[in-house]
Structures are given as structure tokens and as C-alpha cells.
Short mmCIF file of N, CA and C in Angstrom, two decimals:
data_model
loop_
_atom_site.label_atom_id
_atom_site.label_comp_id
_atom_site.label_asym_id
_atom_site.label_seq_id
_atom_site.Cartn_x
_atom_site.Cartn_y
_atom_site.Cartn_z
N UNK A 1 -14.25 -0.69 13.90
CA UNK A 1 -13.36 -1.66 14.19
C UNK A 1 -12.65 -2.17 12.91
N UNK A 2 -11.41 -2.43 12.92
CA UNK A 2 -10.45 -2.76 11.77
C UNK A 2 -10.75 -4.08 11.18
N UNK A 3 -10.71 -4.29 9.99
CA UNK A 3 -11.05 -5.48 9.32
C UNK A 3 -9.61 -6.33 9.50
N UNK A 4 -9.61 -7.59 9.72
CA UNK A 4 -8.37 -8.45 9.79
C UNK A 4 -8.41 -9.48 8.75
N UNK A 5 -7.19 -9.56 8.06
CA UNK A 5 -7.06 -10.43 6.88
C UNK A 5 -5.98 -11.30 7.10
N UNK A 6 -6.05 -12.70 6.84
CA UNK A 6 -5.05 -13.52 6.97
C UNK A 6 -4.02 -13.59 5.76
N UNK A 7 -2.82 -13.74 5.90
CA UNK A 7 -1.89 -13.88 4.66
C UNK A 7 -0.61 -13.12 5.00
N UNK A 8 0.27 -13.34 4.03
CA UNK A 8 1.54 -12.59 4.22
C UNK A 8 1.40 -11.09 4.16
N UNK A 9 2.27 -10.42 4.51
CA UNK A 9 2.33 -8.92 4.56
C UNK A 9 1.88 -8.31 3.19
N UNK A 10 2.47 -8.76 2.12
CA UNK A 10 2.22 -8.18 0.88
C UNK A 10 0.72 -8.37 0.48
N UNK A 11 0.13 -9.62 0.82
CA UNK A 11 -1.27 -9.79 0.53
C UNK A 11 -2.10 -8.87 1.26
N UNK A 12 -1.87 -8.62 2.50
CA UNK A 12 -2.68 -7.83 3.36
C UNK A 12 -2.66 -6.43 2.77
N UNK A 13 -1.44 -5.87 2.42
CA UNK A 13 -1.17 -4.58 2.05
C UNK A 13 -2.03 -4.31 0.66
N UNK A 14 -1.77 -5.39 -0.30
CA UNK A 14 -2.59 -5.30 -1.69
C UNK A 14 -4.00 -5.29 -1.40
N UNK A 15 -4.58 -6.35 -0.61
CA UNK A 15 -6.15 -6.42 -0.24
C UNK A 15 -6.66 -5.01 0.40
N UNK A 16 -5.90 -4.41 1.17
CA UNK A 16 -6.31 -3.23 1.85
C UNK A 16 -6.06 -2.01 0.97
N UNK A 17 -5.38 -2.09 -0.11
CA UNK A 17 -5.10 -0.87 -0.94
C UNK A 17 -4.28 0.02 -0.31
N UNK A 18 -3.18 -0.53 0.34
CA UNK A 18 -2.41 0.50 1.04
C UNK A 18 -1.54 1.40 0.41
N UNK A 19 -1.31 2.52 0.68
CA UNK A 19 -0.29 3.45 0.12
C UNK A 19 0.38 4.05 1.10
N UNK A 20 1.52 4.72 0.70
CA UNK A 20 2.48 5.20 1.49
C UNK A 20 1.79 6.28 2.59
N UNK A 21 2.06 6.03 3.77
CA UNK A 21 1.56 6.71 4.95
C UNK A 21 0.49 6.10 5.70
N UNK A 22 -0.10 5.07 5.15
CA UNK A 22 -1.06 4.30 5.89
C UNK A 22 -0.42 3.66 7.08
N UNK A 23 -1.17 3.45 8.19
CA UNK A 23 -0.71 2.77 9.45
C UNK A 23 -1.48 1.56 9.66
N UNK A 24 -0.69 0.60 9.84
CA UNK A 24 -0.99 -0.79 10.43
C UNK A 24 -0.67 -1.28 11.72
N UNK A 25 -1.32 -2.20 12.19
CA UNK A 25 -0.86 -2.67 13.54
C UNK A 25 -0.83 -4.05 13.49
N UNK A 26 -0.03 -4.78 14.44
CA UNK A 26 -0.14 -6.26 14.57
C UNK A 26 -0.40 -6.49 16.12
N UNK A 27 -0.54 -7.98 16.46
CA UNK A 27 -0.86 -8.43 17.75
C UNK A 27 0.33 -8.25 18.77
N UNK A 28 1.50 -7.90 18.28
CA UNK A 28 2.49 -7.49 19.12
C UNK A 28 2.53 -6.26 19.72
N UNK A 29 1.55 -5.37 19.27
CA UNK A 29 1.50 -3.94 19.63
C UNK A 29 2.36 -3.07 18.88
N UNK A 30 2.87 -3.48 17.73
CA UNK A 30 3.62 -2.42 16.89
C UNK A 30 2.90 -1.77 15.92
N UNK A 31 3.09 -0.51 15.63
CA UNK A 31 2.28 0.25 14.68
C UNK A 31 3.37 0.41 13.47
N UNK A 32 2.91 0.05 12.31
CA UNK A 32 3.67 -0.02 11.17
C UNK A 32 3.30 1.10 10.12
N UNK A 33 4.06 1.86 9.59
CA UNK A 33 3.69 2.80 8.67
C UNK A 33 4.15 2.33 7.27
N UNK A 34 3.25 2.44 6.29
CA UNK A 34 3.63 1.77 5.04
C UNK A 34 4.47 2.94 4.27
N UNK A 35 5.74 2.56 3.67
CA UNK A 35 6.54 3.35 3.03
C UNK A 35 6.60 2.85 1.54
N UNK A 36 6.77 3.82 0.68
CA UNK A 36 6.91 3.45 -0.82
C UNK A 36 8.51 3.46 -1.10
N UNK A 37 8.97 2.23 -1.29
CA UNK A 37 10.17 1.84 -1.60
C UNK A 37 10.27 1.91 -3.24
N UNK A 38 11.32 1.91 -3.75
CA UNK A 38 11.38 2.04 -5.26
C UNK A 38 10.92 0.76 -5.82
N UNK A 39 11.07 -0.35 -5.16
CA UNK A 39 10.66 -1.57 -5.68
C UNK A 39 9.35 -2.17 -5.23
N UNK A 40 8.73 -1.33 -4.27
CA UNK A 40 7.41 -1.83 -3.67
C UNK A 40 7.22 -1.28 -2.25
N UNK A 41 6.03 -1.41 -1.79
CA UNK A 41 5.85 -1.00 -0.49
C UNK A 41 6.61 -1.86 0.61
N UNK A 42 6.85 -1.13 1.61
CA UNK A 42 7.52 -1.84 2.74
C UNK A 42 6.96 -1.31 3.99
N UNK A 43 7.16 -1.91 5.12
CA UNK A 43 6.57 -1.37 6.46
C UNK A 43 7.73 -0.87 7.40
N UNK A 44 7.53 0.01 8.13
CA UNK A 44 8.43 0.56 9.20
C UNK A 44 7.85 0.85 10.37
N UNK A 45 8.37 0.36 11.50
CA UNK A 45 7.81 0.54 12.71
C UNK A 45 7.68 2.06 12.97
N UNK A 46 6.53 2.53 13.37
CA UNK A 46 6.24 4.10 13.57
C UNK A 46 7.46 4.58 14.56
N UNK A 47 8.04 5.67 14.14
CA UNK A 47 8.99 6.44 14.96
C UNK A 47 10.33 5.60 15.23
N UNK A 48 10.71 4.41 14.39
CA UNK A 48 11.94 3.72 14.65
C UNK A 48 12.33 3.51 13.16
N UNK A 49 13.23 4.41 12.63
CA UNK A 49 13.69 4.29 11.16
C UNK A 49 14.45 3.14 10.91
N UNK A 50 15.01 2.34 11.78
CA UNK A 50 15.97 1.30 11.74
C UNK A 50 15.14 -0.17 11.89
N UNK A 51 13.88 0.08 12.07
CA UNK A 51 13.00 -1.12 12.24
C UNK A 51 12.04 -1.21 11.05
N UNK A 52 12.47 -2.15 10.05
CA UNK A 52 11.66 -2.12 8.93
C UNK A 52 11.65 -3.43 8.06
N UNK A 53 10.66 -3.83 7.45
CA UNK A 53 10.48 -5.00 6.46
C UNK A 53 10.73 -4.55 5.05
N UNK A 54 11.71 -4.98 4.34
CA UNK A 54 11.76 -4.61 3.06
C UNK A 54 10.69 -5.31 2.12
N UNK A 55 10.53 -4.70 0.88
CA UNK A 55 9.35 -5.29 0.04
C UNK A 55 9.61 -6.86 -0.24
N UNK A 56 10.82 -7.34 -0.23
CA UNK A 56 10.99 -8.85 -0.59
C UNK A 56 10.64 -9.62 0.62
N UNK A 57 10.78 -9.10 1.75
CA UNK A 57 10.34 -9.89 3.00
C UNK A 57 8.85 -9.84 3.08
N UNK A 58 8.19 -8.78 2.88
CA UNK A 58 6.81 -8.62 2.80
C UNK A 58 6.12 -9.79 1.93
N UNK A 59 6.71 -10.21 0.98
CA UNK A 59 6.02 -11.47 0.07
C UNK A 59 5.94 -12.62 0.69
N UNK A 60 6.82 -12.73 1.95
CA UNK A 60 6.66 -14.16 2.44
C UNK A 60 6.38 -14.13 4.04
N UNK A 61 6.60 -13.02 4.65
CA UNK A 61 6.57 -13.15 6.14
C UNK A 61 5.09 -12.81 6.55
N UNK A 62 4.50 -13.39 7.62
CA UNK A 62 3.37 -13.07 8.26
C UNK A 62 3.63 -12.27 9.55
N UNK A 63 2.56 -11.32 9.83
CA UNK A 63 2.64 -10.63 11.03
C UNK A 63 1.28 -10.90 11.73
N UNK A 64 1.27 -11.64 12.76
CA UNK A 64 0.07 -12.16 13.38
C UNK A 64 -0.93 -10.71 13.57
N UNK A 65 -2.14 -10.99 13.29
CA UNK A 65 -3.15 -9.81 13.37
C UNK A 65 -2.96 -8.53 12.70
N UNK A 66 -1.93 -8.48 11.64
CA UNK A 66 -1.76 -7.29 10.88
C UNK A 66 -3.06 -6.88 10.39
N UNK A 67 -3.28 -5.55 10.64
CA UNK A 67 -4.54 -4.93 10.30
C UNK A 67 -4.34 -3.37 10.08
N UNK A 68 -5.20 -2.78 9.17
CA UNK A 68 -5.03 -1.23 9.06
C UNK A 68 -5.64 -0.50 10.25
N UNK A 69 -4.91 0.39 10.66
CA UNK A 69 -5.51 1.20 11.87
C UNK A 69 -6.26 2.36 11.28
N UNK A 70 -7.50 2.49 11.55
CA UNK A 70 -8.44 3.58 11.21
C UNK A 70 -8.29 4.74 12.24
N UNK A 71 -8.38 5.89 11.77
CA UNK A 71 -8.13 7.12 12.45
C UNK A 71 -9.06 6.98 13.74
N UNK A 72 -10.24 6.46 13.75
CA UNK A 72 -11.01 6.32 14.87
C UNK A 72 -10.33 5.46 15.87
N UNK A 73 -9.75 4.46 15.45
CA UNK A 73 -8.99 3.53 16.37
C UNK A 73 -7.85 4.35 17.07
N UNK A 74 -7.01 5.15 16.39
CA UNK A 74 -6.05 5.77 16.93
C UNK A 74 -6.63 6.68 17.98
N UNK A 75 -7.64 7.45 17.54
CA UNK A 75 -8.27 8.39 18.59
C UNK A 75 -8.63 7.66 19.90
N UNK A 76 -9.28 6.47 19.76
CA UNK A 76 -9.74 5.77 20.85
C UNK A 76 -8.53 5.34 21.69
N UNK A 77 -7.46 4.99 21.22
CA UNK A 77 -6.30 4.47 21.92
C UNK A 77 -5.69 5.68 22.60
N UNK A 78 -5.63 6.81 21.86
CA UNK A 78 -5.01 8.06 22.50
C UNK A 78 -5.91 8.39 23.83
N UNK A 79 -7.20 8.21 23.73
CA UNK A 79 -8.04 8.83 24.80
C UNK A 79 -8.01 7.68 25.92
N UNK A 80 -7.90 6.37 25.63
CA UNK A 80 -7.78 5.27 26.66
C UNK A 80 -6.34 5.49 27.50
N UNK A 81 -5.35 5.95 26.72
CA UNK A 81 -4.02 6.19 27.17
C UNK A 81 -4.15 7.35 28.24
N UNK A 82 -4.88 8.54 27.90
CA UNK A 82 -4.80 9.59 28.80
C UNK A 82 -5.67 9.41 29.97
N UNK A 83 -6.50 8.50 30.02
CA UNK A 83 -7.29 8.26 31.16
C UNK A 83 -6.67 7.52 32.23
#
């Protein structure tokens, strides 16, 4: 199970040691991919290049339930979807 941390997006990314390519999810059902912007990390909704949070927004905004998605979680979700 993924660990949930309270705080703004930037706090969560830093506490989780996020790097480009990591996947996070929120309580709204969005999967976010960490992107490495020249000024810092930003989040982009998976497979939606126009839906993203720039690094300066990540310093203040909170996404309820934002947590790192572990590969095992992804596999469980795929299996549940197929059944």
C-alpha cells in the first residue's frame, strides 16, 4: 500500500524523493507523472500533455490524497479492471 503524506504538492514530492517519471495519484482518480522542468519538478496528468501543474503552483496547492503509486498498485489496478 502507498504511504500518504499531508502537505502541498512540493512537500510530498520532496518527502517521497520524487524524480522524473515517478507516478503519483490523488483522491480524484488522476494519475500524475513527475516531469523535470528547468526550474523544478512539476506534475502532468498521465497521457494528457495539456493538464499539468507548474513548479510554482506545486509550492502552494494541495491535491487531496496525493501519494506515490507503487508498481504493485498499478498491476493490481490493471488486474481489477480486466476482471
